[in-house]
Amino acid sequence: MSELSVEHLLGIKYLKPNDIDVIFKTADHFKEVINRPIKKVPSLRDITIANLFFENSTRTKLSFELAEKRLSADVINFSAGQSSVKKGETLIDTVNNILAMKVDIVVMRHGNVGAGVFLSKHVDAKIINAGDGTHEHPTQALLDSYSIREKLGTVKGKKIVIVGDILHSRVALSNIFALQLQGAEVKVCGPTTLIPKHIASLGVKVETNLKKALEWCDVANVLRVQHERMDLKYFPSTREYTQLFGINQDILDNLGKKIVIMHPGPINRGVEITSDVADSNDSIILNQVENGVAVRMAVIYLLAQQIKR
Ligand code: NCD
C-alpha cells in the first residue's frame, strides 16, 4: 500500500507500521531530489501551507519551510510572538482567519498537549503536529528512525537508549512509539526524577547507570534538559547532571565497541554531551538535520495527495 492510514500527522501513536514504510520510501525519493543541483519538484504548486509556531523553534521551522519550498508549495509563516494572539485572540479564531486565505495544510507547534488534535477537529485543513508541549513531535521521531535506518540498515531489532530529560520531552515519547512500531528495543536513562513514573507501561525499561545503558545499546539518542518546562528542581546542579549523565569521549572509548550518537538539537554543549562527541564520526546529528527535510517533504507530499484538487 502506498497511502497513509491517517488524515493528519498528529502523533506517532496514530500510525501503523505500513505508514512508516510509506513515509520512508517517499523520503528516499526526496532525499535524492534534494541532492540534485536543482533541489526542487513542482508536485505541490497548487497547495498553500501555513506554518504556525506558537513556541520557539529553529531547526523544525526552517526544515518544514524548506521542505515545503522544495515541493513548490506556497508558504506563509506565523510566529505567536508577533501576532494578535498577544491581543487575546483564541487559537481557533487565529487559525480560521488564516484558513480564510485558502490554506490547505497547517503545520503547528504549540505549548499545549493535544493542540493539534483539537485543531484537527475544528478546522478544515490537514494538520501536521510540529510539537505539542511535552507530548509528541512526530516528524522528529520519523527523521530519527530514518537516520538510524540509513546508518545501520534497519531499525528492527536495534537497541536504542534515550538519555536525559524523558519527563518533559516530546521527542522521547514520539521516539518510543516510532521505534517500537518498527521492532526496536528501547531503554531510557536519566535521573529518576526526570523519568515518568508509568514509563514501564509503554514497554520501556529504565537504566539509571549511564555506563550500563551505553554498553547495552547500538544507538544513544541524547536529549537536552528542558529547563523552560520545569517549575521544580529535578536535580541538584548542572555539574552533577553532567557528571552522572553527560556523554564524553572517555566513556565511549571505554565501551569496547562503537555506538551511534544522536541528538535532536538544540545541544547544550558540555552539559548532556561534550563537543568532541557531538562533532565525532560516530555522531549523526547533522545527518538527522539533513534527513529532516526529506522526511518532512514525504509527510507533506503524502498528506497533500489526499486533498481533492
Ligand atoms: C526539540 C523540541 O523542540 O522538541 N527540538 C527539535 O525540535 N529539534 C527538542 C528540544 O527542544 O530540546
PDB file of C-alpha atoms and ligand atoms in Angstrom:
ATOM      1  CA  MET A   1       0.000   0.000   0.000  1.00  0.00           C
ATOM      2  CA  SER A   2       1.319   3.422  -0.871  1.00  0.00           C
ATOM      3  CA  GLU A   3      -1.122   5.563   1.085  1.00  0.00           C
ATOM      4  CA  LEU A   4      -1.188   6.811   4.654  1.00  0.00           C
ATOM      5  CA  SER A   5      -3.827   5.385   7.005  1.00  0.00           C
ATOM      6  CA  VAL A   6      -4.240   8.797   8.696  1.00  0.00           C
ATOM      7  CA  GLU A   7      -5.689  12.118   7.501  1.00  0.00           C
ATOM      8  CA  HIS A   8      -3.366  14.265   9.632  1.00  0.00           C
ATOM      9  CA  LEU A   9       0.003  13.714  11.301  1.00  0.00           C
ATOM     10  CA  LEU A  10      -0.930  14.346  14.927  1.00  0.00           C
ATOM     11  CA  GLY A  11       1.299  11.812  16.644  1.00  0.00           C
ATOM     12  CA  ILE A  12       3.199   8.586  16.044  1.00  0.00           C
ATOM     13  CA  LYS A  13       0.694   6.790  18.256  1.00  0.00           C
ATOM     14  CA  TYR A  14      -1.909   7.057  15.458  1.00  0.00           C
ATOM     15  CA  LEU A  15       0.364   5.463  12.807  1.00  0.00           C
ATOM     16  CA  LYS A  16       0.636   1.854  11.630  1.00  0.00           C
ATOM     17  CA  PRO A  17       3.928   0.156  10.633  1.00  0.00           C
ATOM     18  CA  ASN A  18       2.972   0.475   6.954  1.00  0.00           C
ATOM     19  CA  ASP A  19       2.659   4.274   7.324  1.00  0.00           C
ATOM     20  CA  ILE A  20       6.283   4.437   8.410  1.00  0.00           C
ATOM     21  CA  ASP A  21       7.357   2.270   5.436  1.00  0.00           C
ATOM     22  CA  VAL A  22       5.440   4.513   3.029  1.00  0.00           C
ATOM     23  CA  ILE A  23       6.910   7.701   4.543  1.00  0.00           C
ATOM     24  CA  PHE A  24      10.469   6.300   4.413  1.00  0.00           C
ATOM     25  CA  LYS A  25      10.171   5.092   0.800  1.00  0.00           C
ATOM     26  CA  THR A  26       8.834   8.506  -0.215  1.00  0.00           C
ATOM     27  CA  ALA A  27      11.608  10.208   1.793  1.00  0.00           C
ATOM     28  CA  ASP A  28      14.233   8.083  -0.035  1.00  0.00           C
ATOM     29  CA  HIS A  29      12.998   9.615  -3.280  1.00  0.00           C
ATOM     30  CA  PHE A  30      13.021  13.165  -1.904  1.00  0.00           C
ATOM     31  CA  LYS A  31      16.481  12.696  -0.399  1.00  0.00           C
ATOM     32  CA  GLU A  32      17.717  12.003  -3.907  1.00  0.00           C
ATOM     33  CA  VAL A  33      15.870  15.129  -5.136  1.00  0.00           C
ATOM     34  CA  ILE A  34      17.435  17.454  -2.534  1.00  0.00           C
ATOM     35  CA  ASN A  35      20.895  16.265  -3.509  1.00  0.00           C
ATOM     36  CA  ARG A  36      20.383  17.250  -7.152  1.00  0.00           C
ATOM     37  CA  PRO A  37      21.733  20.559  -8.489  1.00  0.00           C
ATOM     38  CA  ILE A  38      18.095  21.707  -8.800  1.00  0.00           C
ATOM     39  CA  LYS A  39      16.660  20.660  -5.455  1.00  0.00           C
ATOM     40  CA  LYS A  40      13.027  21.215  -6.310  1.00  0.00           C
ATOM     41  CA  VAL A  41       9.990  19.392  -7.699  1.00  0.00           C
ATOM     42  CA  PRO A  42       6.736  21.020  -8.876  1.00  0.00           C
ATOM     43  CA  SER A  43       4.466  18.494  -7.047  1.00  0.00           C
ATOM     44  CA  LEU A  44       2.640  20.934  -4.721  1.00  0.00           C
ATOM     45  CA  ARG A  45       2.403  24.039  -6.917  1.00  0.00           C
ATOM     46  CA  ASP A  46      -1.340  24.255  -6.151  1.00  0.00           C
ATOM     47  CA  ILE A  47      -1.022  23.821  -2.368  1.00  0.00           C
ATOM     48  CA  THR A  48      -0.722  26.517   0.309  1.00  0.00           C
ATOM     49  CA  ILE A  49       0.813  25.724   3.688  1.00  0.00           C
ATOM     50  CA  ALA A  50       0.772  27.801   6.884  1.00  0.00           C
ATOM     51  CA  ASN A  51       3.495  27.269   9.478  1.00  0.00           C
ATOM     52  CA  LEU A  52       2.076  28.318  12.846  1.00  0.00           C
ATOM     53  CA  PHE A  53       4.695  28.438  15.582  1.00  0.00           C
ATOM     54  CA  PHE A  54       3.313  29.330  18.992  1.00  0.00           C
ATOM     55  CA  GLU A  55       6.578  28.146  20.600  1.00  0.00           C
ATOM     56  CA  ASN A  56      10.187  28.894  19.698  1.00  0.00           C
ATOM     57  CA  SER A  57      11.941  26.790  17.101  1.00  0.00           C
ATOM     58  CA  THR A  58      14.979  26.966  14.844  1.00  0.00           C
ATOM     59  CA  ARG A  59      15.551  23.623  13.120  1.00  0.00           C
ATOM     60  CA  THR A  60      11.983  22.400  12.906  1.00  0.00           C
ATOM     61  CA  LYS A  61      10.616  25.656  11.491  1.00  0.00           C
ATOM     62  CA  LEU A  62      13.375  26.061   8.910  1.00  0.00           C
ATOM     63  CA  SER A  63      13.200  22.395   7.994  1.00  0.00           C
ATOM     64  CA  PHE A  64       9.437  22.479   7.366  1.00  0.00           C
ATOM     65  CA  GLU A  65       9.733  25.707   5.396  1.00  0.00           C
ATOM     66  CA  LEU A  66      12.489  24.331   3.223  1.00  0.00           C
ATOM     67  CA  ALA A  67      10.595  21.048   2.689  1.00  0.00           C
ATOM     68  CA  GLU A  68       7.511  22.993   1.575  1.00  0.00           C
ATOM     69  CA  LYS A  69       9.522  25.195  -0.789  1.00  0.00           C
ATOM     70  CA  ARG A  70      11.342  22.220  -2.295  1.00  0.00           C
ATOM     71  CA  LEU A  71       7.870  20.813  -3.116  1.00  0.00           C
ATOM     72  CA  SER A  72       6.914  24.193  -4.707  1.00  0.00           C
ATOM     73  CA  ALA A  73       4.068  24.892  -2.261  1.00  0.00           C
ATOM     74  CA  ASP A  74       3.101  28.467  -1.357  1.00  0.00           C
ATOM     75  CA  VAL A  75       4.174  29.106   2.223  1.00  0.00           C
ATOM     76  CA  ILE A  76       3.084  31.558   4.909  1.00  0.00           C
ATOM     77  CA  ASN A  77       4.724  31.808   8.300  1.00  0.00           C
ATOM     78  CA  PHE A  78       3.323  32.876  11.613  1.00  0.00           C
ATOM     79  CA  SER A  79       5.091  33.283  14.943  1.00  0.00           C
ATOM     80  CA  ALA A  80       2.923  33.825  18.016  1.00  0.00           C
ATOM     81  CA  GLY A  81       5.242  36.454  19.466  1.00  0.00           C
ATOM     82  CA  GLN A  82       4.485  38.925  16.680  1.00  0.00           C
ATOM     83  CA  SER A  83       0.765  38.174  16.306  1.00  0.00           C
ATOM     84  CA  SER A  84      -2.723  39.034  17.593  1.00  0.00           C
ATOM     85  CA  VAL A  85      -2.559  36.040  19.966  1.00  0.00           C
ATOM     86  CA  LYS A  86      -0.960  38.547  22.315  1.00  0.00           C
ATOM     87  CA  LYS A  87      -4.137  40.678  21.921  1.00  0.00           C
ATOM     88  CA  GLY A  88      -6.327  37.838  23.249  1.00  0.00           C
ATOM     89  CA  GLU A  89      -7.432  36.029  20.066  1.00  0.00           C
ATOM     90  CA  THR A  90      -8.363  32.326  20.502  1.00  0.00           C
ATOM     91  CA  LEU A  91      -6.480  29.549  18.697  1.00  0.00           C
ATOM     92  CA  ILE A  92      -9.500  28.633  16.534  1.00  0.00           C
ATOM     93  CA  ASP A  93     -10.106  32.271  15.551  1.00  0.00           C
ATOM     94  CA  THR A  94      -6.453  32.744  14.655  1.00  0.00           C
ATOM     95  CA  VAL A  95      -6.402  29.578  12.557  1.00  0.00           C
ATOM     96  CA  ASN A  96      -9.798  30.164  10.886  1.00  0.00           C
ATOM     97  CA  ASN A  97      -8.659  33.623   9.829  1.00  0.00           C
ATOM     98  CA  ILE A  98      -5.571  32.092   8.277  1.00  0.00           C
ATOM     99  CA  LEU A  99      -7.647  29.386   6.578  1.00  0.00           C
ATOM    100  CA  ALA A 100      -9.964  32.051   5.110  1.00  0.00           C
ATOM    101  CA  MET A 101      -6.938  32.894   2.974  1.00  0.00           C
ATOM    102  CA  LYS A 102      -7.344  29.392   1.414  1.00  0.00           C
ATOM    103  CA  VAL A 103      -4.717  27.385   3.236  1.00  0.00           C
ATOM    104  CA  ASP A 104      -4.645  23.599   2.673  1.00  0.00           C
ATOM    105  CA  ILE A 105      -2.171  22.367   5.289  1.00  0.00           C
ATOM    106  CA  VAL A 106      -1.312  23.721   8.740  1.00  0.00           C
ATOM    107  CA  VAL A 107       1.984  22.847  10.421  1.00  0.00           C
ATOM    108  CA  MET A 108       1.682  23.774  14.086  1.00  0.00           C
ATOM    109  CA  ARG A 109       3.938  23.885  17.117  1.00  0.00           C
ATOM    110  CA  HIS A 110       2.112  24.725  20.325  1.00  0.00           C
ATOM    111  CA  GLY A 111       2.885  24.672  24.051  1.00  0.00           C
ATOM    112  CA  ASN A 112      -0.285  22.769  24.931  1.00  0.00           C
ATOM    113  CA  VAL A 113      -0.580  18.977  24.811  1.00  0.00           C
ATOM    114  CA  GLY A 114      -3.253  17.968  22.281  1.00  0.00           C
ATOM    115  CA  ALA A 115      -3.315  21.313  20.434  1.00  0.00           C
ATOM    116  CA  GLY A 116      -3.019  19.552  17.060  1.00  0.00           C
ATOM    117  CA  VAL A 117      -5.781  17.041  17.791  1.00  0.00           C
ATOM    118  CA  PHE A 118      -8.039  19.906  18.941  1.00  0.00           C
ATOM    119  CA  LEU A 119      -7.383  21.874  15.768  1.00  0.00           C
ATOM    120  CA  SER A 120      -7.982  18.853  13.512  1.00  0.00           C
ATOM    121  CA  LYS A 121     -11.496  18.556  14.967  1.00  0.00           C
ATOM    122  CA  HIS A 122     -12.385  22.204  14.447  1.00  0.00           C
ATOM    123  CA  VAL A 123     -10.831  23.403  11.212  1.00  0.00           C
ATOM    124  CA  ASP A 124     -10.936  22.201   7.648  1.00  0.00           C
ATOM    125  CA  ALA A 125      -7.255  21.654   6.805  1.00  0.00           C
ATOM    126  CA  LYS A 126      -4.646  18.937   7.092  1.00  0.00           C
ATOM    127  CA  ILE A 127      -2.801  19.308  10.395  1.00  0.00           C
ATOM    128  CA  ILE A 128       0.829  18.361  10.999  1.00  0.00           C
ATOM    129  CA  ASN A 129       1.943  18.438  14.628  1.00  0.00           C
ATOM    130  CA  ALA A 130       5.393  20.065  14.857  1.00  0.00           C
ATOM    131  CA  GLY A 131       5.496  19.549  18.640  1.00  0.00           C
ATOM    132  CA  ASP A 132       2.669  19.865  21.204  1.00  0.00           C
ATOM    133  CA  GLY A 133       4.003  20.695  24.655  1.00  0.00           C
ATOM    134  CA  THR A 134       5.612  17.699  26.366  1.00  0.00           C
ATOM    135  CA  HIS A 135       3.542  15.263  24.290  1.00  0.00           C
ATOM    136  CA  GLU A 136       4.594  14.350  20.717  1.00  0.00           C
ATOM    137  CA  HIS A 137       6.928  15.555  17.975  1.00  0.00           C
ATOM    138  CA  PRO A 138       6.164  13.019  15.241  1.00  0.00           C
ATOM    139  CA  THR A 139       8.333  14.342  12.403  1.00  0.00           C
ATOM    140  CA  GLN A 140      11.367  14.417  14.735  1.00  0.00           C
ATOM    141  CA  ALA A 141      10.828  10.742  15.621  1.00  0.00           C
ATOM    142  CA  LEU A 142      10.384   9.858  11.942  1.00  0.00           C
ATOM    143  CA  LEU A 143      13.603  11.598  10.930  1.00  0.00           C
ATOM    144  CA  ASP A 144      15.408   9.982  13.879  1.00  0.00           C
ATOM    145  CA  SER A 145      14.311   6.484  12.817  1.00  0.00           C
ATOM    146  CA  TYR A 146      15.050   7.277   9.177  1.00  0.00           C
ATOM    147  CA  SER A 147      18.597   8.286  10.198  1.00  0.00           C
ATOM    148  CA  ILE A 148      19.082   5.062  12.188  1.00  0.00           C
ATOM    149  CA  ARG A 149      17.834   3.038   9.210  1.00  0.00           C
ATOM    150  CA  GLU A 150      20.266   4.908   6.946  1.00  0.00           C
ATOM    151  CA  LYS A 151      23.232   4.332   9.294  1.00  0.00           C
ATOM    152  CA  LEU A 152      22.525   0.749  10.444  1.00  0.00           C
ATOM    153  CA  GLY A 153      20.455  -0.630   7.546  1.00  0.00           C
ATOM    154  CA  THR A 154      17.365  -1.250   9.668  1.00  0.00           C
ATOM    155  CA  VAL A 155      15.654  -0.191  12.886  1.00  0.00           C
ATOM    156  CA  LYS A 156      14.207  -3.641  13.576  1.00  0.00           C
ATOM    157  CA  GLY A 157      15.993  -5.455  16.410  1.00  0.00           C
ATOM    158  CA  LYS A 158      18.267  -2.497  17.228  1.00  0.00           C
ATOM    159  CA  LYS A 159      18.786  -1.376  20.809  1.00  0.00           C
ATOM    160  CA  ILE A 160      18.210   2.320  21.394  1.00  0.00           C
ATOM    161  CA  VAL A 161      18.738   4.207  24.633  1.00  0.00           C
ATOM    162  CA  ILE A 162      17.206   7.654  25.060  1.00  0.00           C
ATOM    163  CA  VAL A 163      19.289   9.611  27.575  1.00  0.00           C
ATOM    164  CA  GLY A 164      18.242  12.657  29.582  1.00  0.00           C
ATOM    165  CA  ASP A 165      15.062  14.536  30.397  1.00  0.00           C
ATOM    166  CA  ILE A 166      12.464  11.963  29.392  1.00  0.00           C
ATOM    167  CA  LEU A 167       9.730  13.539  31.537  1.00  0.00           C
ATOM    168  CA  HIS A 168       9.496  16.819  29.612  1.00  0.00           C
ATOM    169  CA  SER A 169      10.468  15.530  26.180  1.00  0.00           C
ATOM    170  CA  ARG A 170       8.031  15.157  23.285  1.00  0.00           C
ATOM    171  CA  VAL A 171      10.981  13.791  21.284  1.00  0.00           C
ATOM    172  CA  ALA A 172      11.307  10.909  23.770  1.00  0.00           C
ATOM    173  CA  LEU A 173       7.649   9.868  23.633  1.00  0.00           C
ATOM    174  CA  SER A 174       7.385  10.036  19.841  1.00  0.00           C
ATOM    175  CA  ASN A 175      10.669   8.129  19.521  1.00  0.00           C
ATOM    176  CA  ILE A 176       9.453   5.410  21.886  1.00  0.00           C
ATOM    177  CA  PHE A 177       6.293   4.908  19.790  1.00  0.00           C
ATOM    178  CA  ALA A 178       8.150   5.022  16.458  1.00  0.00           C
ATOM    179  CA  LEU A 179      10.972   2.684  17.488  1.00  0.00           C
ATOM    180  CA  GLN A 180       8.608   0.107  18.971  1.00  0.00           C
ATOM    181  CA  LEU A 181       6.402   0.227  15.883  1.00  0.00           C
ATOM    182  CA  GLN A 182       9.471  -0.800  13.872  1.00  0.00           C
ATOM    183  CA  GLY A 183      10.517  -3.582  16.244  1.00  0.00           C
ATOM    184  CA  ALA A 184      13.398  -1.893  18.077  1.00  0.00           C
ATOM    185  CA  GLU A 185      14.129  -2.318  21.801  1.00  0.00           C
ATOM    186  CA  VAL A 186      14.020   0.909  23.795  1.00  0.00           C
ATOM    187  CA  LYS A 187      15.512   1.857  27.156  1.00  0.00           C
ATOM    188  CA  VAL A 188      15.562   5.250  28.823  1.00  0.00           C
ATOM    189  CA  CYS A 189      18.345   6.576  31.042  1.00  0.00           C
ATOM    190  CA  GLY A 190      18.372   9.646  33.250  1.00  0.00           C
ATOM    191  CA  PRO A 191      17.809  10.855  36.804  1.00  0.00           C
ATOM    192  CA  THR A 192      14.751   9.052  38.267  1.00  0.00           C
ATOM    193  CA  THR A 193      13.131  12.466  38.820  1.00  0.00           C
ATOM    194  CA  LEU A 194      13.173  13.011  35.032  1.00  0.00           C
ATOM    195  CA  ILE A 195      11.679   9.626  34.135  1.00  0.00           C
ATOM    196  CA  PRO A 196       7.860   9.373  34.051  1.00  0.00           C
ATOM    197  CA  LYS A 197       6.501   7.007  36.744  1.00  0.00           C
ATOM    198  CA  HIS A 198       4.468   4.911  34.297  1.00  0.00           C
ATOM    199  CA  ILE A 199       7.114   4.515  31.588  1.00  0.00           C
ATOM    200  CA  ALA A 200       7.194   0.699  32.114  1.00  0.00           C
ATOM    201  CA  SER A 201       3.582   0.519  30.898  1.00  0.00           C
ATOM    202  CA  LEU A 202       4.915   1.568  27.466  1.00  0.00           C
ATOM    203  CA  GLY A 203       7.198  -1.481  27.438  1.00  0.00           C
ATOM    204  CA  VAL A 204      10.292   0.634  28.040  1.00  0.00           C
ATOM    205  CA  LYS A 205      12.997  -0.380  30.525  1.00  0.00           C
ATOM    206  CA  VAL A 206      14.749   2.125  32.769  1.00  0.00           C
ATOM    207  CA  GLU A 207      18.518   2.158  33.363  1.00  0.00           C
ATOM    208  CA  THR A 208      19.831   4.824  35.734  1.00  0.00           C
ATOM    209  CA  ASN A 209      23.504   3.884  35.215  1.00  0.00           C
ATOM    210  CA  LEU A 210      24.735   5.641  32.068  1.00  0.00           C
ATOM    211  CA  LYS A 211      27.685   3.283  31.508  1.00  0.00           C
ATOM    212  CA  LYS A 212      25.449   0.189  31.618  1.00  0.00           C
ATOM    213  CA  ALA A 213      22.918   1.830  29.316  1.00  0.00           C
ATOM    214  CA  LEU A 214      25.626   2.642  26.753  1.00  0.00           C
ATOM    215  CA  GLU A 215      27.142  -0.857  27.000  1.00  0.00           C
ATOM    216  CA  TRP A 216      23.723  -2.292  26.140  1.00  0.00           C
ATOM    217  CA  CYS A 217      22.785  -0.077  23.196  1.00  0.00           C
ATOM    218  CA  ASP A 218      23.540   0.283  19.487  1.00  0.00           C
ATOM    219  CA  VAL A 219      22.366   3.898  19.433  1.00  0.00           C
ATOM    220  CA  ALA A 220      22.200   6.636  22.088  1.00  0.00           C
ATOM    221  CA  ASN A 221      19.737   9.455  21.436  1.00  0.00           C
ATOM    222  CA  VAL A 222      20.813  12.247  23.779  1.00  0.00           C
ATOM    223  CA  LEU A 223      18.301  14.870  24.929  1.00  0.00           C
ATOM    224  CA  ARG A 224      18.617  18.363  26.310  1.00  0.00           C
ATOM    225  CA  VAL A 225      17.389  19.149  29.819  1.00  0.00           C
ATOM    226  CA  GLN A 226      14.208  21.174  29.181  1.00  0.00           C
ATOM    227  CA  HIS A 227      14.749  23.875  31.821  1.00  0.00           C
ATOM    228  CA  GLU A 228      11.964  26.029  30.335  1.00  0.00           C
ATOM    229  CA  ARG A 229       9.366  23.349  31.160  1.00  0.00           C
ATOM    230  CA  MET A 230      10.482  22.877  34.774  1.00  0.00           C
ATOM    231  CA  ASP A 231       8.727  24.520  37.672  1.00  0.00           C
ATOM    232  CA  LEU A 232      10.660  22.446  40.241  1.00  0.00           C
ATOM    233  CA  LYS A 233      14.282  21.482  40.801  1.00  0.00           C
ATOM    234  CA  TYR A 234      14.734  17.956  39.445  1.00  0.00           C
ATOM    235  CA  PHE A 235      18.454  17.511  40.218  1.00  0.00           C
ATOM    236  CA  PRO A 236      20.931  19.305  42.490  1.00  0.00           C
ATOM    237  CA  SER A 237      23.118  21.035  39.895  1.00  0.00           C
ATOM    238  CA  THR A 238      24.019  21.052  36.202  1.00  0.00           C
ATOM    239  CA  ARG A 239      27.531  19.961  37.185  1.00  0.00           C
ATOM    240  CA  GLU A 240      26.205  16.865  38.932  1.00  0.00           C
ATOM    241  CA  TYR A 241      23.892  16.113  35.986  1.00  0.00           C
ATOM    242  CA  THR A 242      26.858  16.245  33.624  1.00  0.00           C
ATOM    243  CA  GLN A 243      28.957  14.008  35.891  1.00  0.00           C
ATOM    244  CA  LEU A 244      26.270  11.330  36.013  1.00  0.00           C
ATOM    245  CA  PHE A 245      24.508  11.604  32.640  1.00  0.00           C
ATOM    246  CA  GLY A 246      26.784  13.649  30.364  1.00  0.00           C
ATOM    247  CA  ILE A 247      28.308  11.719  27.428  1.00  0.00           C
ATOM    248  CA  ASN A 248      32.010  12.315  26.835  1.00  0.00           C
ATOM    249  CA  GLN A 249      34.673  10.629  24.701  1.00  0.00           C
ATOM    250  CA  ASP A 250      36.238   8.825  27.698  1.00  0.00           C
ATOM    251  CA  ILE A 251      33.018   6.955  28.460  1.00  0.00           C
ATOM    252  CA  LEU A 252      32.654   5.974  24.800  1.00  0.00           C
ATOM    253  CA  ASP A 253      36.302   4.872  24.482  1.00  0.00           C
ATOM    254  CA  ASN A 254      35.836   2.508  27.428  1.00  0.00           C
ATOM    255  CA  LEU A 255      32.801   0.728  25.978  1.00  0.00           C
ATOM    256  CA  GLY A 256      34.895  -1.560  23.803  1.00  0.00           C
ATOM    257  CA  LYS A 257      32.504  -1.040  20.885  1.00  0.00           C
ATOM    258  CA  LYS A 258      31.167   1.742  18.682  1.00  0.00           C
ATOM    259  CA  ILE A 259      27.730   3.209  19.203  1.00  0.00           C
ATOM    260  CA  VAL A 260      25.833   5.764  17.124  1.00  0.00           C
ATOM    261  CA  ILE A 261      25.254   9.164  18.774  1.00  0.00           C
ATOM    262  CA  MET A 262      22.148  11.228  18.040  1.00  0.00           C
ATOM    263  CA  HIS A 263      20.701  14.492  19.350  1.00  0.00           C
ATOM    264  CA  PRO A 264      17.588  16.354  18.140  1.00  0.00           C
ATOM    265  CA  GLY A 265      19.097  19.748  18.958  1.00  0.00           C
ATOM    266  CA  PRO A 266      19.430  22.323  20.324  1.00  0.00           C
ATOM    267  CA  ILE A 267      22.583  20.967  22.014  1.00  0.00           C
ATOM    268  CA  ASN A 268      23.815  22.322  25.325  1.00  0.00           C
ATOM    269  CA  ARG A 269      27.479  21.577  24.634  1.00  0.00           C
ATOM    270  CA  GLY A 270      29.344  20.475  27.749  1.00  0.00           C
ATOM    271  CA  VAL A 271      26.137  19.605  29.614  1.00  0.00           C
ATOM    272  CA  GLU A 272      24.490  16.462  28.145  1.00  0.00           C
ATOM    273  CA  ILE A 273      27.211  15.900  25.530  1.00  0.00           C
ATOM    274  CA  THR A 274      30.761  17.178  25.013  1.00  0.00           C
ATOM    275  CA  SER A 275      31.743  18.918  21.778  1.00  0.00           C
ATOM    276  CA  ASP A 276      34.203  16.191  20.742  1.00  0.00           C
ATOM    277  CA  VAL A 277      31.431  13.574  20.892  1.00  0.00           C
ATOM    278  CA  ALA A 278      28.822  15.778  19.169  1.00  0.00           C
ATOM    279  CA  ASP A 279      31.271  16.502  16.339  1.00  0.00           C
ATOM    280  CA  SER A 280      32.795  12.989  16.088  1.00  0.00           C
ATOM    281  CA  ASN A 281      32.438  10.434  13.303  1.00  0.00           C
ATOM    282  CA  ASP A 282      30.092   8.388  15.488  1.00  0.00           C
ATOM    283  CA  SER A 283      27.656  11.302  15.649  1.00  0.00           C
ATOM    284  CA  ILE A 284      24.882  11.503  13.034  1.00  0.00           C
ATOM    285  CA  ILE A 285      23.481  14.776  14.387  1.00  0.00           C
ATOM    286  CA  LEU A 286      23.858  16.700  11.120  1.00  0.00           C
ATOM    287  CA  ASN A 287      22.556  13.733   9.098  1.00  0.00           C
ATOM    288  CA  GLN A 288      19.424  13.966  11.235  1.00  0.00           C
ATOM    289  CA  VAL A 289      19.037  17.598  10.193  1.00  0.00           C
ATOM    290  CA  GLU A 290      19.568  16.778   6.503  1.00  0.00           C
ATOM    291  CA  ASN A 291      17.122  13.863   6.668  1.00  0.00           C
ATOM    292  CA  GLY A 292      14.566  16.095   8.392  1.00  0.00           C
ATOM    293  CA  VAL A 293      13.930  17.957   5.149  1.00  0.00           C
ATOM    294  CA  ALA A 294      13.413  14.756   3.110  1.00  0.00           C
ATOM    295  CA  VAL A 295      11.171  13.155   5.748  1.00  0.00           C
ATOM    296  CA  ARG A 296       9.047  16.317   6.095  1.00  0.00           C
ATOM    297  CA  MET A 297       8.752  16.545   2.297  1.00  0.00           C
ATOM    298  CA  ALA A 298       7.443  12.966   2.353  1.00  0.00           C
ATOM    299  CA  VAL A 299       4.866  13.616   5.082  1.00  0.00           C
ATOM    300  CA  ILE A 300       3.593  16.807   3.411  1.00  0.00           C
ATOM    301  CA  TYR A 301       3.521  15.200  -0.037  1.00  0.00           C
ATOM    302  CA  LEU A 302       1.603  12.123   1.183  1.00  0.00           C
ATOM    303  CA  LEU A 303      -0.998  14.183   3.088  1.00  0.00           C
ATOM    304  CA  ALA A 304      -1.410  16.546   0.113  1.00  0.00           C
ATOM    305  CA  GLN A 305      -2.291  13.540  -2.105  1.00  0.00           C
ATOM    306  CA  GLN A 306      -5.491  13.192  -0.026  1.00  0.00           C
ATOM    307  CA  ILE A 307      -6.645  16.756  -0.806  1.00  0.00           C
ATOM    308  CA  LYS A 308      -9.298  16.951  -3.553  1.00  0.00           C
ATOM    309  CA  ARG A 309      -7.992  19.211  -6.315  1.00  0.00           C
TER     310      ARG A 309
HETATM  311  C1  NCD B   1      13.231  19.505  20.271  1.00  0.00           C
HETATM  312  C2  NCD B   1      11.888  20.127  20.531  1.00  0.00           C
HETATM  313  O1  NCD B   1      11.660  21.308  20.280  1.00  0.00           O
HETATM  314  O2  NCD B   1      11.044  19.367  20.973  1.00  0.00           O
HETATM  315  N1  NCD B   1      13.982  20.125  19.284  1.00  0.00           N
HETATM  316  C3  NCD B   1      13.652  19.955  17.961  1.00  0.00           C
HETATM  317  O3  NCD B   1      12.516  20.009  17.560  1.00  0.00           O
HETATM  318  N2  NCD B   1      14.676  19.699  17.126  1.00  0.00           N
HETATM  319  C4  NCD B   1      13.990  19.210  21.485  1.00  0.00           C
HETATM  320  C5  NCD B   1      14.399  20.317  22.409  1.00  0.00           C
HETATM  321  O4  NCD B   1      13.887  21.440  22.373  1.00  0.00           O
HETATM  322  O5  NCD B   1      15.261  20.024  23.250  1.00  0.00           O
END
